[in-house]
Amino acid sequence: MDRPVTDATILVVDDSAAKRYLLVRWLTRAGFTVVEADSGASALDRMASQDIDLIVLDVRLGDMSGFDVAERIKANPRHASRPVIHVSAHAVDLADRTQGLARGADAYLVEPIEPDELIATTRAALRYYRARRRAELLAARLACLAETTLAVNSAATLPQLLDAAVTGAAQIFGTGAVVVAENADGDRLAAVTIEPGTSVRTGSWPGDVVPVPVGVTVDTAPTPEDWPLPVSADEQIAIATVRLRNDRPAVHVAVPSSALLPESIVLTQLAQAVATAVEAQRSYDEEHRIAVTLQRSLLPRRLPKIAGLDLAVRYEPASMQTEVGGDFYEFAMIDGRLLAVIGDVAGHSLHAATVMAELRHAIRAYAVEGHSPGVILERVDELVRTLLPGEFATVCLLTLEPDTGRVRLASAGHLPSLLVTADATRFIEHRAPLLGIHADRPDDLEFDLPSGATLVLYTDGLIERRDVDIDQRMADLAVCAATVDADLDRFCGRLLAELGPSQSSDDLAVVALRRH
């Protein structure tokens, strides 16, 4: 908050005790706090050790000129904006006045000085000094506000958003801060930082929900007990509250009220920026939840129980997308053989998901008719080219006889499956064009799955990275999968944990089947 002009500390510098006495007396009677120095060196020491608001400086000093003292004061970034008033009984010509003003002085008084003139000049200089400081502080805060707005809108999750918001608030106001918001599940979260540069604590907020109207309000009040803001017992806090819609909860940003300028525009704009970003995050979370629910509804709800076989699946939707994707898998027992399928439709959209659903059902239908894997893919390819022109997909499809371990496999441009036995780990290559391209397809690949062996099928989201060669990633998969956990579901989870990205722009699926 702004202080009265008289609430300032003034340094009077003069080597004449009598002149210094008069200056100090006049300024003290006007309500200022005054400290003294009798030389240029002692004046510089005072500036280094005390918080001085204005300097009344004699031009003629015993150890150095007042011009030199003013120049050295202004050269220090900490004191550059402090006003300096020169007083002199000798330097009255234009050249000396010009030199004084050029080397740092803000005003020039020539003796004999009238008390009223000194007080009026001092007050004017302080008003200008404080207005300049306020403008500089406001500009710095607005620049930091712009950076904070970018940070909160770049956050991937609500906790990250709150972290960015409270970190930015602490930097803007130079104090501790609290930011409170509610996630899409109705949980209220608070991010707290004690002071700029310290760690942020984020957790549930114990405060009561107080109904507020739509709009922006800034209230100043004693610190509530349920607000974990580090302030002194007699200090108040300023709470900016923003509610964008009647059906949305409010967002709160709180800082000590002493950190505000007379106007609360920066706090208001910060709270509005945070509220807008929280609303976007809530909408994103809700859309992502709907997308994931829809996507999972298009996939098998449970795995079949088959004597002699263990089955496991791990499926993760893209964590960076609200749109549904085209990865899919299928298990079904048909005529005593297990049908296992994994595939990936190009694109991430509701359309890609509907194409995925059509392919999955077409594969099941052709499998029920008793066709071999290769024929199933030929017919599905014809369906894609006829009814879904311009669509493309990769698929790996196999049938497995549980009793004998006989596998018959056909691929359509999909990544090779991985066979893990007690002795070795190798990829099952079956090169064939992807679905949607009219081209000759090779015969089915036949092999035996030994007892105790595990076959791993996966989509490209597990191993493809823009910055790593695909061959290296496949080698990493082979090493990671060389040891199969007794719990096959845990095995699939480990593959995702060790190979999958923390934030993925693509779906990923892993299918594992093991023969006893």
PDB file of N, CA and C in Angstrom, residues 411-473:
ATOM      1  N   SER A 411      -0.522 -61.073 -40.740  1.00  0.00           N
ATOM      2  CA  SER A 411      -0.321 -59.669 -40.363  1.00  0.00           C
ATOM      3  C   SER A 411      -0.692 -58.768 -41.529  1.00  0.00           C
ATOM      4  N   ALA A 412      -1.089 -57.546 -41.184  1.00  0.00           N
ATOM      5  CA  ALA A 412      -1.345 -56.514 -42.197  1.00  0.00           C
ATOM      6  C   ALA A 412      -0.573 -55.275 -41.788  1.00  0.00           C
ATOM      7  N   GLY A 413       0.723 -55.295 -42.063  1.00  0.00           N
ATOM      8  CA  GLY A 413       1.559 -54.142 -41.781  1.00  0.00           C
ATOM      9  C   GLY A 413       1.816 -53.867 -40.320  1.00  0.00           C
ATOM     10  N   HIS A 414       1.500 -54.829 -39.437  1.00  0.00           N
ATOM     11  CA  HIS A 414       1.658 -54.583 -38.005  1.00  0.00           C
ATOM     12  C   HIS A 414       3.069 -54.947 -37.552  1.00  0.00           C
ATOM     13  N   LEU A 415       3.472 -54.367 -36.427  1.00  0.00           N
ATOM     14  CA  LEU A 415       4.774 -54.674 -35.848  1.00  0.00           C
ATOM     15  C   LEU A 415       4.863 -56.152 -35.494  1.00  0.00           C
ATOM     16  N   PRO A 416       6.044 -56.768 -35.613  1.00  0.00           N
ATOM     17  CA  PRO A 416       6.180 -58.206 -35.366  1.00  0.00           C
ATOM     18  C   PRO A 416       5.896 -58.570 -33.911  1.00  0.00           C
ATOM     19  N   SER A 417       5.245 -59.724 -33.728  1.00  0.00           N
ATOM     20  CA  SER A 417       5.006 -60.227 -32.384  1.00  0.00           C
ATOM     21  C   SER A 417       6.315 -60.726 -31.788  1.00  0.00           C
ATOM     22  N   LEU A 418       6.338 -60.821 -30.467  1.00  0.00           N
ATOM     23  CA  LEU A 418       7.551 -61.250 -29.766  1.00  0.00           C
ATOM     24  C   LEU A 418       7.277 -62.587 -29.083  1.00  0.00           C
ATOM     25  N   LEU A 419       8.085 -63.599 -29.398  1.00  0.00           N
ATOM     26  CA  LEU A 419       7.961 -64.923 -28.801  1.00  0.00           C
ATOM     27  C   LEU A 419       9.048 -65.085 -27.753  1.00  0.00           C
ATOM     28  N   VAL A 420       8.634 -65.349 -26.519  1.00  0.00           N
ATOM     29  CA  VAL A 420       9.565 -65.512 -25.406  1.00  0.00           C
ATOM     30  C   VAL A 420       9.485 -66.943 -24.908  1.00  0.00           C
ATOM     31  N   THR A 421      10.593 -67.674 -25.030  1.00  0.00           N
ATOM     32  CA  THR A 421      10.679 -69.049 -24.521  1.00  0.00           C
ATOM     33  C   THR A 421      11.743 -69.096 -23.437  1.00  0.00           C
ATOM     34  N   ALA A 422      11.903 -70.277 -22.855  1.00  0.00           N
ATOM     35  CA  ALA A 422      12.907 -70.422 -21.803  1.00  0.00           C
ATOM     36  C   ALA A 422      14.314 -70.226 -22.338  1.00  0.00           C
ATOM     37  N   ASP A 423      14.523 -70.461 -23.633  1.00  0.00           N
ATOM     38  CA  ASP A 423      15.869 -70.417 -24.213  1.00  0.00           C
ATOM     39  C   ASP A 423      16.177 -69.126 -24.964  1.00  0.00           C
ATOM     40  N   ALA A 424      15.156 -68.470 -25.499  1.00  0.00           N
ATOM     41  CA  ALA A 424      15.432 -67.343 -26.392  1.00  0.00           C
ATOM     42  C   ALA A 424      14.242 -66.397 -26.472  1.00  0.00           C
ATOM     43  N   THR A 425      14.509 -65.250 -27.054  1.00  0.00           N
ATOM     44  CA  THR A 425      13.474 -64.260 -27.358  1.00  0.00           C
ATOM     45  C   THR A 425      13.642 -63.849 -28.812  1.00  0.00           C
ATOM     46  N   ARG A 426      12.580 -63.988 -29.593  1.00  0.00           N
ATOM     47  CA  ARG A 426      12.716 -63.629 -31.004  1.00  0.00           C
ATOM     48  C   ARG A 426      11.408 -63.030 -31.521  1.00  0.00           C
ATOM     49  N   PHE A 427      11.544 -62.203 -32.551  1.00  0.00           N
ATOM     50  CA  PHE A 427      10.385 -61.585 -33.171  1.00  0.00           C
ATOM     51  C   PHE A 427       9.846 -62.479 -34.285  1.00  0.00           C
ATOM     52  N   ILE A 428       8.531 -62.522 -34.378  1.00  0.00           N
ATOM     53  CA  ILE A 428       7.844 -63.308 -35.420  1.00  0.00           C
ATOM     54  C   ILE A 428       7.494 -62.350 -36.558  1.00  0.00           C
ATOM     55  N   GLU A 429       8.301 -62.377 -37.603  1.00  0.00           N
ATOM     56  CA  GLU A 429       8.113 -61.471 -38.736  1.00  0.00           C
ATOM     57  C   GLU A 429       7.117 -62.057 -39.735  1.00  0.00           C
ATOM     58  N   HIS A 430       6.143 -61.240 -40.152  1.00  0.00           N
ATOM     59  CA  HIS A 430       5.237 -61.622 -41.222  1.00  0.00           C
ATOM     60  C   HIS A 430       4.902 -60.349 -41.990  1.00  0.00           C
ATOM     61  N   ARG A 431       5.692 -60.086 -43.008  1.00  0.00           N
ATOM     62  CA  ARG A 431       5.572 -58.822 -43.743  1.00  0.00           C
ATOM     63  C   ARG A 431       4.395 -58.891 -44.717  1.00  0.00           C
ATOM     64  N   ALA A 432       3.507 -57.909 -44.595  1.00  0.00           N
ATOM     65  CA  ALA A 432       2.330 -57.865 -45.466  1.00  0.00           C
ATOM     66  C   ALA A 432       1.813 -56.438 -45.493  1.00  0.00           C
ATOM     67  N   PRO A 433       1.139 -56.020 -46.563  1.00  0.00           N
ATOM     68  CA  PRO A 433       0.631 -54.639 -46.651  1.00  0.00           C
ATOM     69  C   PRO A 433      -0.468 -54.390 -45.620  1.00  0.00           C
ATOM     70  N   LEU A 434      -0.560 -53.155 -45.177  1.00  0.00           N
ATOM     71  CA  LEU A 434      -1.596 -52.810 -44.200  1.00  0.00           C
ATOM     72  C   LEU A 434      -2.966 -52.789 -44.864  1.00  0.00           C
ATOM     73  N   LEU A 435      -4.001 -52.784 -44.061  1.00  0.00           N
ATOM     74  CA  LEU A 435      -5.364 -52.771 -44.589  1.00  0.00           C
ATOM     75  C   LEU A 435      -5.652 -51.433 -45.247  1.00  0.00           C
ATOM     76  N   GLY A 436      -6.363 -51.487 -46.375  1.00  0.00           N
ATOM     77  CA  GLY A 436      -6.678 -50.288 -47.124  1.00  0.00           C
ATOM     78  C   GLY A 436      -5.840 -50.136 -48.366  1.00  0.00           C
ATOM     79  N   ILE A 437      -4.879 -51.056 -48.566  1.00  0.00           N
ATOM     80  CA  ILE A 437      -4.013 -51.039 -49.746  1.00  0.00           C
ATOM     81  C   ILE A 437      -4.239 -52.323 -50.529  1.00  0.00           C
ATOM     82  N   HIS A 438      -4.587 -52.189 -51.787  1.00  0.00           N
ATOM     83  CA  HIS A 438      -4.839 -53.365 -52.624  1.00  0.00           C
ATOM     84  C   HIS A 438      -3.502 -53.946 -53.084  1.00  0.00           C
ATOM     85  N   ALA A 439      -3.111 -55.055 -52.478  1.00  0.00           N
ATOM     86  CA  ALA A 439      -1.843 -55.700 -52.816  1.00  0.00           C
ATOM     87  C   ALA A 439      -1.921 -57.165 -52.415  1.00  0.00           C
ATOM     88  N   ASP A 440      -1.069 -57.972 -53.038  1.00  0.00           N
ATOM     89  CA  ASP A 440      -1.032 -59.402 -52.728  1.00  0.00           C
ATOM     90  C   ASP A 440      -0.564 -59.610 -51.287  1.00  0.00           C
ATOM     91  N   ARG A 441      -1.140 -60.626 -50.672  1.00  0.00           N
ATOM     92  CA  ARG A 441      -0.795 -60.938 -49.291  1.00  0.00           C
ATOM     93  C   ARG A 441      -0.122 -62.307 -49.220  1.00  0.00           C
ATOM     94  N   PRO A 442       0.864 -62.464 -48.355  1.00  0.00           N
ATOM     95  CA  PRO A 442       1.559 -63.746 -48.236  1.00  0.00           C
ATOM     96  C   PRO A 442       0.692 -64.777 -47.531  1.00  0.00           C
ATOM     97  N   ASP A 443       1.131 -66.033 -47.641  1.00  0.00           N
ATOM     98  CA  ASP A 443       0.433 -67.101 -46.919  1.00  0.00           C
ATOM     99  C   ASP A 443       0.574 -66.914 -45.421  1.00  0.00           C
ATOM    100  N   ASP A 444      -0.326 -67.566 -44.699  1.00  0.00           N
ATOM    101  CA  ASP A 444      -0.261 -67.507 -43.240  1.00  0.00           C
ATOM    102  C   ASP A 444       1.046 -68.101 -42.739  1.00  0.00           C
ATOM    103  N   LEU A 445       1.507 -67.577 -41.620  1.00  0.00           N
ATOM    104  CA  LEU A 445       2.702 -68.103 -40.973  1.00  0.00           C
ATOM    105  C   LEU A 445       2.256 -69.075 -39.885  1.00  0.00           C
ATOM    106  N   GLU A 446       2.827 -70.289 -39.891  1.00  0.00           N
ATOM    107  CA  GLU A 446       2.455 -71.303 -38.902  1.00  0.00           C
ATOM    108  C   GLU A 446       3.668 -71.673 -38.063  1.00  0.00           C
ATOM    109  N   PHE A 447       3.446 -71.816 -36.765  1.00  0.00           N
ATOM    110  CA  PHE A 447       4.510 -72.230 -35.845  1.00  0.00           C
ATOM    111  C   PHE A 447       3.855 -72.771 -34.576  1.00  0.00           C
ATOM    112  N   ASP A 448       4.666 -73.347 -33.712  1.00  0.00           N
ATOM    113  CA  ASP A 448       4.170 -73.909 -32.457  1.00  0.00           C
ATOM    114  C   ASP A 448       4.566 -73.008 -31.287  1.00  0.00           C
ATOM    115  N   LEU A 449       3.639 -72.838 -30.358  1.00  0.00           N
ATOM    116  CA  LEU A 449       3.910 -72.122 -29.118  1.00  0.00           C
ATOM    117  C   LEU A 449       4.200 -73.164 -28.048  1.00  0.00           C
ATOM    118  N   PRO A 450       5.467 -73.328 -27.637  1.00  0.00           N
ATOM    119  CA  PRO A 450       5.807 -74.376 -26.665  1.00  0.00           C
ATOM    120  C   PRO A 450       5.155 -74.124 -25.305  1.00  0.00           C
ATOM    121  N   SER A 451       5.059 -75.155 -24.514  1.00  0.00           N
ATOM    122  CA  SER A 451       4.560 -75.013 -23.140  1.00  0.00           C
ATOM    123  C   SER A 451       5.486 -74.080 -22.366  1.00  0.00           C
ATOM    124  N   GLY A 452       4.915 -73.168 -21.649  1.00  0.00           N
ATOM    125  CA  GLY A 452       5.697 -72.209 -20.888  1.00  0.00           C
ATOM    126  C   GLY A 452       6.107 -70.978 -21.676  1.00  0.00           C
ATOM    127  N   ALA A 453       5.900 -70.990 -22.992  1.00  0.00           N
ATOM    128  CA  ALA A 453       6.281 -69.843 -23.817  1.00  0.00           C
ATOM    129  C   ALA A 453       5.198 -68.767 -23.773  1.00  0.00           C
ATOM    130  N   THR A 454       5.625 -67.534 -24.030  1.00  0.00           N
ATOM    131  CA  THR A 454       4.722 -66.386 -24.014  1.00  0.00           C
ATOM    132  C   THR A 454       4.830 -65.636 -25.336  1.00  0.00           C
ATOM    133  N   LEU A 455       3.679 -65.257 -25.879  1.00  0.00           N
ATOM    134  CA  LEU A 455       3.629 -64.476 -27.111  1.00  0.00           C
ATOM    135  C   LEU A 455       3.118 -63.082 -26.763  1.00  0.00           C
ATOM    136  N   VAL A 456       3.865 -62.064 -27.204  1.00  0.00           N
ATOM    137  CA  VAL A 456       3.529 -60.677 -26.875  1.00  0.00           C
ATOM    138  C   VAL A 456       3.159 -59.935 -28.152  1.00  0.00           C
ATOM    139  N   LEU A 457       1.965 -59.344 -28.178  1.00  0.00           N
ATOM    140  CA  LEU A 457       1.521 -58.498 -29.278  1.00  0.00           C
ATOM    141  C   LEU A 457       1.366 -57.072 -28.732  1.00  0.00           C
ATOM    142  N   TYR A 458       1.621 -56.056 -29.551  1.00  0.00           N
ATOM    143  CA  TYR A 458       1.641 -54.690 -29.045  1.00  0.00           C
ATOM    144  C   TYR A 458       1.388 -53.720 -30.196  1.00  0.00           C
ATOM    145  N   THR A 459       1.019 -52.497 -29.845  1.00  0.00           N
ATOM    146  CA  THR A 459       0.851 -51.446 -30.856  1.00  0.00           C
ATOM    147  C   THR A 459       2.042 -50.493 -30.791  1.00  0.00           C
ATOM    148  N   ASP A 460       2.153 -49.629 -31.790  1.00  0.00           N
ATOM    149  CA  ASP A 460       3.349 -48.809 -31.922  1.00  0.00           C
ATOM    150  C   ASP A 460       3.525 -47.794 -30.805  1.00  0.00           C
ATOM    151  N   GLY A 461       2.437 -47.466 -30.082  1.00  0.00           N
ATOM    152  CA  GLY A 461       2.568 -46.515 -28.979  1.00  0.00           C
ATOM    153  C   GLY A 461       3.506 -46.989 -27.890  1.00  0.00           C
ATOM    154  N   LEU A 462       3.749 -48.310 -27.816  1.00  0.00           N
ATOM    155  CA  LEU A 462       4.633 -48.837 -26.779  1.00  0.00           C
ATOM    156  C   LEU A 462       6.093 -48.534 -27.080  1.00  0.00           C
ATOM    157  N   ILE A 463       6.487 -48.587 -28.342  1.00  0.00           N
ATOM    158  CA  ILE A 463       7.914 -48.531 -28.634  1.00  0.00           C
ATOM    159  C   ILE A 463       8.345 -47.362 -29.518  1.00  0.00           C
ATOM    160  N   GLU A 464       7.456 -46.766 -30.282  1.00  0.00           N
ATOM    161  CA  GLU A 464       7.893 -45.727 -31.211  1.00  0.00           C
ATOM    162  C   GLU A 464       8.142 -44.413 -30.477  1.00  0.00           C
ATOM    163  N   ARG A 465       9.319 -43.812 -30.747  1.00  0.00           N
ATOM    164  CA  ARG A 465       9.686 -42.507 -30.223  1.00  0.00           C
ATOM    165  C   ARG A 465      10.323 -41.711 -31.354  1.00  0.00           C
ATOM    166  N   ARG A 466      10.039 -40.448 -31.391  1.00  0.00           N
ATOM    167  CA  ARG A 466      10.564 -39.616 -32.472  1.00  0.00           C
ATOM    168  C   ARG A 466      12.080 -39.508 -32.426  1.00  0.00           C
ATOM    169  N   ASP A 467      12.647 -39.577 -31.221  1.00  0.00           N
ATOM    170  CA  ASP A 467      14.077 -39.330 -31.076  1.00  0.00           C
ATOM    171  C   ASP A 467      14.910 -40.605 -30.945  1.00  0.00           C
ATOM    172  N   VAL A 468      14.296 -41.789 -31.115  1.00  0.00           N
ATOM    173  CA  VAL A 468      15.024 -43.053 -30.972  1.00  0.00           C
ATOM    174  C   VAL A 468      14.702 -43.939 -32.164  1.00  0.00           C
ATOM    175  N   ASP A 469      15.729 -44.591 -32.690  1.00  0.00           N
ATOM    176  CA  ASP A 469      15.549 -45.493 -33.825  1.00  0.00           C
ATOM    177  C   ASP A 469      14.635 -46.651 -33.442  1.00  0.00           C
ATOM    178  N   ILE A 470      13.728 -47.049 -34.371  1.00  0.00           N
ATOM    179  CA  ILE A 470      12.755 -48.096 -34.080  1.00  0.00           C
ATOM    180  C   ILE A 470      13.430 -49.427 -33.794  1.00  0.00           C
ATOM    181  N   ASP A 471      14.548 -49.715 -34.477  1.00  0.00           N
ATOM    182  CA  ASP A 471      15.262 -50.973 -34.221  1.00  0.00           C
ATOM    183  C   ASP A 471      15.790 -51.012 -32.793  1.00  0.00           C
ATOM    184  N   GLN A 472      16.269 -49.868 -32.295  1.00  0.00           N
ATOM    185  CA  GLN A 472      16.755 -49.827 -30.918  1.00  0.00           C
ATOM    186  C   GLN A 472      15.613 -50.048 -29.932  1.00  0.00           C
ATOM    187  N   ARG A 473      14.459 -49.474 -30.235  1.00  0.00           N
ATOM    188  CA  ARG A 473      13.314 -49.651 -29.336  1.00  0.00           C
ATOM    189  C   ARG A 473      12.825 -51.093 -29.333  1.00  0.00           C
TER     190      ARG A 473
END
